[in-house]
Short mmCIF file of C-alpha atoms in Angstrom, two decimals:
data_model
loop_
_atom_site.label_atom_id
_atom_site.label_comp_id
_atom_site.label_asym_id
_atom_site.label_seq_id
_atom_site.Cartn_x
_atom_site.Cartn_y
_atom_site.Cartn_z
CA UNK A 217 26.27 5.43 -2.23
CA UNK A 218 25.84 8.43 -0.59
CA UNK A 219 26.43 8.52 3.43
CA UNK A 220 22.85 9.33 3.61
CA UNK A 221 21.92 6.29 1.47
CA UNK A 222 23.86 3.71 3.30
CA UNK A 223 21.91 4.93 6.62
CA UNK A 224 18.78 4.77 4.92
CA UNK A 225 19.51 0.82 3.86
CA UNK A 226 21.28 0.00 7.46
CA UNK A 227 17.71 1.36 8.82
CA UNK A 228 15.90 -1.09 6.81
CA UNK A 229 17.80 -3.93 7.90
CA UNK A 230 17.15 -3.02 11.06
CA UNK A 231 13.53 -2.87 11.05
CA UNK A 232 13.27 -6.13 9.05
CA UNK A 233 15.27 -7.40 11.89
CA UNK A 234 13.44 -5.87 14.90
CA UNK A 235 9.66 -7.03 13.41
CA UNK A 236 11.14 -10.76 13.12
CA UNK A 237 9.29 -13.84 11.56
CA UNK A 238 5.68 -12.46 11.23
CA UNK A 239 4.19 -14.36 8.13
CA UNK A 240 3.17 -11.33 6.16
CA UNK A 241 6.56 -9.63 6.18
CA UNK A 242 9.51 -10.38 3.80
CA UNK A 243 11.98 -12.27 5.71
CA UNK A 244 15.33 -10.91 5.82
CA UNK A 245 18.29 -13.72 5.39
CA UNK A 246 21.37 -12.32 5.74
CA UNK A 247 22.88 -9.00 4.95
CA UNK A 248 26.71 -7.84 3.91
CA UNK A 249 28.88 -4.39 4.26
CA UNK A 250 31.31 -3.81 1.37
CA UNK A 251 33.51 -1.39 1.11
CA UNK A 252 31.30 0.31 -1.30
CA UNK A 253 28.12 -1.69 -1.56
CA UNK A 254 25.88 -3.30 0.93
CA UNK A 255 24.27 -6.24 0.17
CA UNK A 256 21.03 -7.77 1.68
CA UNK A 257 19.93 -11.46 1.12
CA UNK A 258 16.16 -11.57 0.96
CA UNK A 259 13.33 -13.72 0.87
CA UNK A 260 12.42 -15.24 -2.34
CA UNK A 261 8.79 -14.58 -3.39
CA UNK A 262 8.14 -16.04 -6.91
CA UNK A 263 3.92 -15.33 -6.68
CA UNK A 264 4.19 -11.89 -8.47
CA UNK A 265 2.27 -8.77 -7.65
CA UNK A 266 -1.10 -9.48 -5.66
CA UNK A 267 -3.08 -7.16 -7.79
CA UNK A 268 -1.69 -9.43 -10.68
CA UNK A 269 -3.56 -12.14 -8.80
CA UNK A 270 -6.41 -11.17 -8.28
CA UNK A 271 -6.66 -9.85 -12.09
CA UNK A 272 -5.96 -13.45 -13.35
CA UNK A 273 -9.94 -14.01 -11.53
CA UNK A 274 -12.79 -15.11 -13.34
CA UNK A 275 -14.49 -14.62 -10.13
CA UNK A 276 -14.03 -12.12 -7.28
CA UNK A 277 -16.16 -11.62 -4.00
CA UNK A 278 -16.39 -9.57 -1.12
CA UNK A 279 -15.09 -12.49 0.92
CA UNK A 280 -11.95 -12.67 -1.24
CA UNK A 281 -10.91 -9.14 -0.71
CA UNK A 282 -11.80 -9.14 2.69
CA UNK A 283 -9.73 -11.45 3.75
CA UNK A 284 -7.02 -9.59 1.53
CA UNK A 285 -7.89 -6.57 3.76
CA UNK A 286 -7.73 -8.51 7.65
CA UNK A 287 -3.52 -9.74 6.16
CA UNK A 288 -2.82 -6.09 5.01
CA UNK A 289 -4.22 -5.23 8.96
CA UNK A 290 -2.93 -7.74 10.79
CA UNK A 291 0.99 -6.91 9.12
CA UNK A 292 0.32 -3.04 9.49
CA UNK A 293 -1.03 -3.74 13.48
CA UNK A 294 2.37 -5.57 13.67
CA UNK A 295 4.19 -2.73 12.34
CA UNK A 296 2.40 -0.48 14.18
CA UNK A 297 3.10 -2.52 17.67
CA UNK A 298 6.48 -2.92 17.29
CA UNK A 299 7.44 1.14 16.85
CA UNK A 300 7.55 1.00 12.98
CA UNK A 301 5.67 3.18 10.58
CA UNK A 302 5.79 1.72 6.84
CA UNK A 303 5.17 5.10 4.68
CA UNK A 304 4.51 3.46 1.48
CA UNK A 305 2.19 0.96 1.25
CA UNK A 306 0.88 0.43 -1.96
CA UNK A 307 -0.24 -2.27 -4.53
CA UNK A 308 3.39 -2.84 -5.38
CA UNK A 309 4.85 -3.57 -1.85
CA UNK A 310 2.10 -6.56 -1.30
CA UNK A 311 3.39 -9.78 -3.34
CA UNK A 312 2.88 -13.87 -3.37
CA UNK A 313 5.70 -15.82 -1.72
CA UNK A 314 4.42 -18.52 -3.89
CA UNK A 315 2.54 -19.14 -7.60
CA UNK A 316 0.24 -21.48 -5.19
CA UNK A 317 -3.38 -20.66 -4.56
CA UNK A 318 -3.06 -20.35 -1.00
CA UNK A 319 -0.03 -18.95 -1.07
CA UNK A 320 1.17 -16.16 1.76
CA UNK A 321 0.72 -12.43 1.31
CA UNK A 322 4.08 -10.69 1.91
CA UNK A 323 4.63 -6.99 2.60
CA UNK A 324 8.14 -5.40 0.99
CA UNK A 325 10.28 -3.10 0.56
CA UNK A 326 10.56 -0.85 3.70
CA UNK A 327 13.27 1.75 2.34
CA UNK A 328 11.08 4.37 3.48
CA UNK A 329 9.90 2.98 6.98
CA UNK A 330 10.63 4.27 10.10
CA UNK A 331 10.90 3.89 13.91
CA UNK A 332 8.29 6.03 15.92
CA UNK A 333 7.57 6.98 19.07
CA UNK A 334 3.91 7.73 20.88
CA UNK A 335 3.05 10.82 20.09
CA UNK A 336 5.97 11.48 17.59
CA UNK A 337 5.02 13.22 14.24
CA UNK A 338 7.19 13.25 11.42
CA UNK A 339 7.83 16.26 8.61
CA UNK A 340 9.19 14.77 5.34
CA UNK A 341 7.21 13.91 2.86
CA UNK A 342 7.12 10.57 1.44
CA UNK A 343 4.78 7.88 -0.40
CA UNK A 344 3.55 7.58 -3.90
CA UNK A 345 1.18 10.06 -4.74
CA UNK A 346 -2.33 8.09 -5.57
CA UNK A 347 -1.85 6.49 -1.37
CA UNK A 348 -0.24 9.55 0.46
CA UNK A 349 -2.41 10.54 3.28
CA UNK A 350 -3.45 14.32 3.24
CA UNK A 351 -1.42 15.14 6.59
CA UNK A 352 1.70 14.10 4.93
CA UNK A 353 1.53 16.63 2.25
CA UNK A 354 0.79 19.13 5.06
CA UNK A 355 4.06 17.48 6.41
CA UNK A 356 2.74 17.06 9.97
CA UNK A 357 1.98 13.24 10.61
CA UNK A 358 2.48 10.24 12.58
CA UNK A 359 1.63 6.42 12.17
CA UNK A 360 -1.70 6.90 11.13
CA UNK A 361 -0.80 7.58 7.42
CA UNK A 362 -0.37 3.92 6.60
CA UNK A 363 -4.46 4.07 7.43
CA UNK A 364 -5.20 6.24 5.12
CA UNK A 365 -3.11 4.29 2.13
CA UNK A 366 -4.47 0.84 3.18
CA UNK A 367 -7.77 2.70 3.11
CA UNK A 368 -6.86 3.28 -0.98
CA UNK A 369 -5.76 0.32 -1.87
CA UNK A 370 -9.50 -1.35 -0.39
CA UNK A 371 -11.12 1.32 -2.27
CA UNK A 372 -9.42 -0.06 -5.61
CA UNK A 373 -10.09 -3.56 -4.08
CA UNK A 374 -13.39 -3.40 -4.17
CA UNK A 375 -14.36 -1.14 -6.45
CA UNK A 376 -11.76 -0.94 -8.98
CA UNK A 377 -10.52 2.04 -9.42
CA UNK A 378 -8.49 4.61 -7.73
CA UNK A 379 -10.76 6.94 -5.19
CA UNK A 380 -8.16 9.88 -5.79
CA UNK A 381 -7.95 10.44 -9.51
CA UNK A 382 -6.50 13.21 -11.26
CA UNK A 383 -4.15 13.81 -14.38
CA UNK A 384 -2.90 17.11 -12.92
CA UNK A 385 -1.04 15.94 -9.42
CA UNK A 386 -1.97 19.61 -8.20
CA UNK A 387 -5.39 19.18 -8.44
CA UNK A 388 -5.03 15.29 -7.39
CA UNK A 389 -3.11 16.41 -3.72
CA UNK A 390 -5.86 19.18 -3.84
CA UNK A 391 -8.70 16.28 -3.59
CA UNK A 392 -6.66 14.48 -1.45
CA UNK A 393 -5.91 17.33 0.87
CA UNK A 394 -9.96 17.98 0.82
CA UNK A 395 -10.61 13.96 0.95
CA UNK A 396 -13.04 14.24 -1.95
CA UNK A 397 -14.05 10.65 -3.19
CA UNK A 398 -17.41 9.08 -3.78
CA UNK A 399 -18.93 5.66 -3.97
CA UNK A 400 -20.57 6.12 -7.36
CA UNK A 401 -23.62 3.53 -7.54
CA UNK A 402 -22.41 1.90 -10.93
CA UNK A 403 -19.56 -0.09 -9.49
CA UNK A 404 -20.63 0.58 -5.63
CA UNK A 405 -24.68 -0.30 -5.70
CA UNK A 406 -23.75 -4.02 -4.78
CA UNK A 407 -21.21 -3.69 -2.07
CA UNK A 408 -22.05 -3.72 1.31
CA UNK A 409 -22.66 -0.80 3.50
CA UNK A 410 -20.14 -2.77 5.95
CA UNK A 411 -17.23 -2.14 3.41
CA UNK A 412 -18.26 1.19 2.57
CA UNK A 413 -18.34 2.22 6.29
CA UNK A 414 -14.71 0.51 7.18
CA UNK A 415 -13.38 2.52 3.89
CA UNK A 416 -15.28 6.20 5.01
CA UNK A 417 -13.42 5.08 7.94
CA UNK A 418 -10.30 4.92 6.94
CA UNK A 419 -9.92 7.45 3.94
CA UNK A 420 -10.71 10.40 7.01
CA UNK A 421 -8.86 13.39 6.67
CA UNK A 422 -8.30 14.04 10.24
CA UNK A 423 -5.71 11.06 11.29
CA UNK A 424 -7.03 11.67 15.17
CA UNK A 425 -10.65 10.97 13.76
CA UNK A 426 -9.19 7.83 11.62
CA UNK A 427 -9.86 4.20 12.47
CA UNK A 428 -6.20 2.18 13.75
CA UNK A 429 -5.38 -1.38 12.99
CA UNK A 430 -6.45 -3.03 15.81
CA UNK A 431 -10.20 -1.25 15.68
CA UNK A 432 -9.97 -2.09 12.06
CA UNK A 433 -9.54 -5.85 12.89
CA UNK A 434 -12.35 -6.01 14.68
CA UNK A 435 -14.52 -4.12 12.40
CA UNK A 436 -17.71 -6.39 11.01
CA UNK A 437 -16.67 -6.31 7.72
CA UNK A 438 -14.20 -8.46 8.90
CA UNK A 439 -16.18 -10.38 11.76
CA UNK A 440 -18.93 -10.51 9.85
CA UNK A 441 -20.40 -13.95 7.75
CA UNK A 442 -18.42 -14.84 5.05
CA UNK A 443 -21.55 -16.54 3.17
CA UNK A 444 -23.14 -12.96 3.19
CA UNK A 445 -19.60 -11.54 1.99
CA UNK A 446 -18.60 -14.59 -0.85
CA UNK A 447 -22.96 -13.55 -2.17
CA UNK A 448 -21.06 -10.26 -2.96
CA UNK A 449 -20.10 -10.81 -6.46
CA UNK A 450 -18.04 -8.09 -7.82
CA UNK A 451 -17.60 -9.32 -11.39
CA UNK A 452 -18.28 -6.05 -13.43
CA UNK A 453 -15.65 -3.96 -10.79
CA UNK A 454 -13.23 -6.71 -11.91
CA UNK A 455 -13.20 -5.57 -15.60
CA UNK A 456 -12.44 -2.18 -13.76
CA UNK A 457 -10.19 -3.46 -11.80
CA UNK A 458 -8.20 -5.08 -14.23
CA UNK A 459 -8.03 -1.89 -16.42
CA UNK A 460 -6.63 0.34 -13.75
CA UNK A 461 -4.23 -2.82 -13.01
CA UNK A 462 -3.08 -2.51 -16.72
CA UNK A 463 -2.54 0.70 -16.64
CA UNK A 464 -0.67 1.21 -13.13
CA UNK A 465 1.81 -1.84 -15.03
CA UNK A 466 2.13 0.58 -18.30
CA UNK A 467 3.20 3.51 -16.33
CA UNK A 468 5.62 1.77 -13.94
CA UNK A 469 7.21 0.30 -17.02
CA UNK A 470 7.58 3.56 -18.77
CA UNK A 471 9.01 4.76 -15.65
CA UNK A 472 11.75 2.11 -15.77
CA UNK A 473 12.41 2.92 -19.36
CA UNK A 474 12.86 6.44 -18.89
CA UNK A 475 14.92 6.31 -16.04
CA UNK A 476 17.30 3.48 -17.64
CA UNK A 477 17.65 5.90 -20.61
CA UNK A 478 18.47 8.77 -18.41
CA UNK A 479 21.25 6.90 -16.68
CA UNK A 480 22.31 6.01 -20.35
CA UNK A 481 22.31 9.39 -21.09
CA UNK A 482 24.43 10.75 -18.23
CA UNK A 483 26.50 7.60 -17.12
CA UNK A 484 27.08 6.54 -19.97
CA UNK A 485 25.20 2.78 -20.30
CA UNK A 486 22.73 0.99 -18.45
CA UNK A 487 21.94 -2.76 -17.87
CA UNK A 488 18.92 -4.09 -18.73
CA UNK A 489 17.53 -2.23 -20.95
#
């Protein structure tokens, strides 16, 4: 490990440490300094991926995702209280601590978190590229930018499907940049104008203009009645849903092969594989 590598870990730790036993965020056991590794005992969470959840549906409401959206807020509003700025939240980094039905939403992997101050904007560019806000390819942003990819992952939530989508990353940053999405009426006729607000909200290219946590908490969508939400049936954005799913698994796979066979190739043999 490189020396910037082991002070990118021993700044994880840390932050796992400083936001403490909140519900929503991995729990951090113990952690070890080798000589040439460092080790960190986590939290076991056996549940799987939450989109892989929610794909396993026969049924899925406004009212379910909703109350997907007010744990994604609540752990981001901690974040965001406690000086911490996640950078790349994403379908991935939300999983089950248990195979139960009830079972706790956990956020992970914070590799690319970071302490902040008020007022403090950041240059490097981080994230994956379907959730990076447009302000942190202009590589001039603060907090806010978790917003913005919370505000994607709803989008796909709800509707099914990315809100960014582009095979040429170019042109995809370019929309992004631009904030050019739409709520086409074939998967978006049927869900409420609450949700659509709350997203228009979030997914706003100027971060000063773009709703925070705690206003997000309180928004109606989230207040609002949950028998008028659970009427929401989104059945035919499911089938959507579960094809983007499918294919967000394919790629990350073939990600994982071709970077075990590159390590192969210049290491000379990889585990796992």
């Amino acid at each position: 490990m490189s020396a910037e590598d082991v002070e990118d870990v021993r700044r994880e730790i840390s932050i796992l440490h400083h936001l403490g036993d909140h519900p929503n965020v991995v729990e951090l056991i113990d952690a070890y300094e080798g000589s040439k590794h460092i080790y960190i005992v986590m939290e076991l969470c056996k549940g799987g991926e939450l989109f892989d959840r929610i794909v396993a549906k026969s049924h899925y409401s406004e009212k379910e995702a909703a109350s997907t959206f007010r744990t994604m807020m609540r752990t981001v509003a901690h974040c965001h209280n406690l000086g911490v700025i996640h950078r790349d939240l994403k379908p991935e980094n939300f999983v089950l601590k248990t195979t139960a039905d009830d079972s706790p939403i956990k956020a992970i992997d914070f590799g690319l978190s970071t302490y902040f101050e008020p007022a403090q904007h950041f240059h490097d560019i981080v994230g994956s590229a379907y959730y990076v806000a447009p302000e942190v390819l202009k590589k001039e942003y603060d907090k806010s930018c978790d917003m913005w990819s919370i505000g994607v992952i709803v989008y796909i939530l709800l509707g099914g499907y990315p809100p960014f989508i582009e095979q040429d990353q170019k042109r995809l940053f370019y929309r992004i940049r631009k904030g050019q999405y739409e709520f086409h009426d074939e998967y978006w006729g049927g869900v409420s104008k609450d949700a659509k607000d709350l997203i228009s909200s979030m997914l706003t290219v100027d971060p000063k203009k773009r709703v925070t946590a705690k206003d997000a908490l309180s928004n109606s969508w989230i207040t609002g009645s949950d028998a008028k939400l659970a009427a929401m049936d989104l059945g035919k954005n499911l089938e959507e849903f579960k094809k983007f799913n499918a294919k967000r698994k394919f790629k990350a796979a073939v990600k994982g092969v071709t970077a075990a066979n590159m390590m192969k190739k210049f290491v000379g043999g990889a585990k796992g594989t």
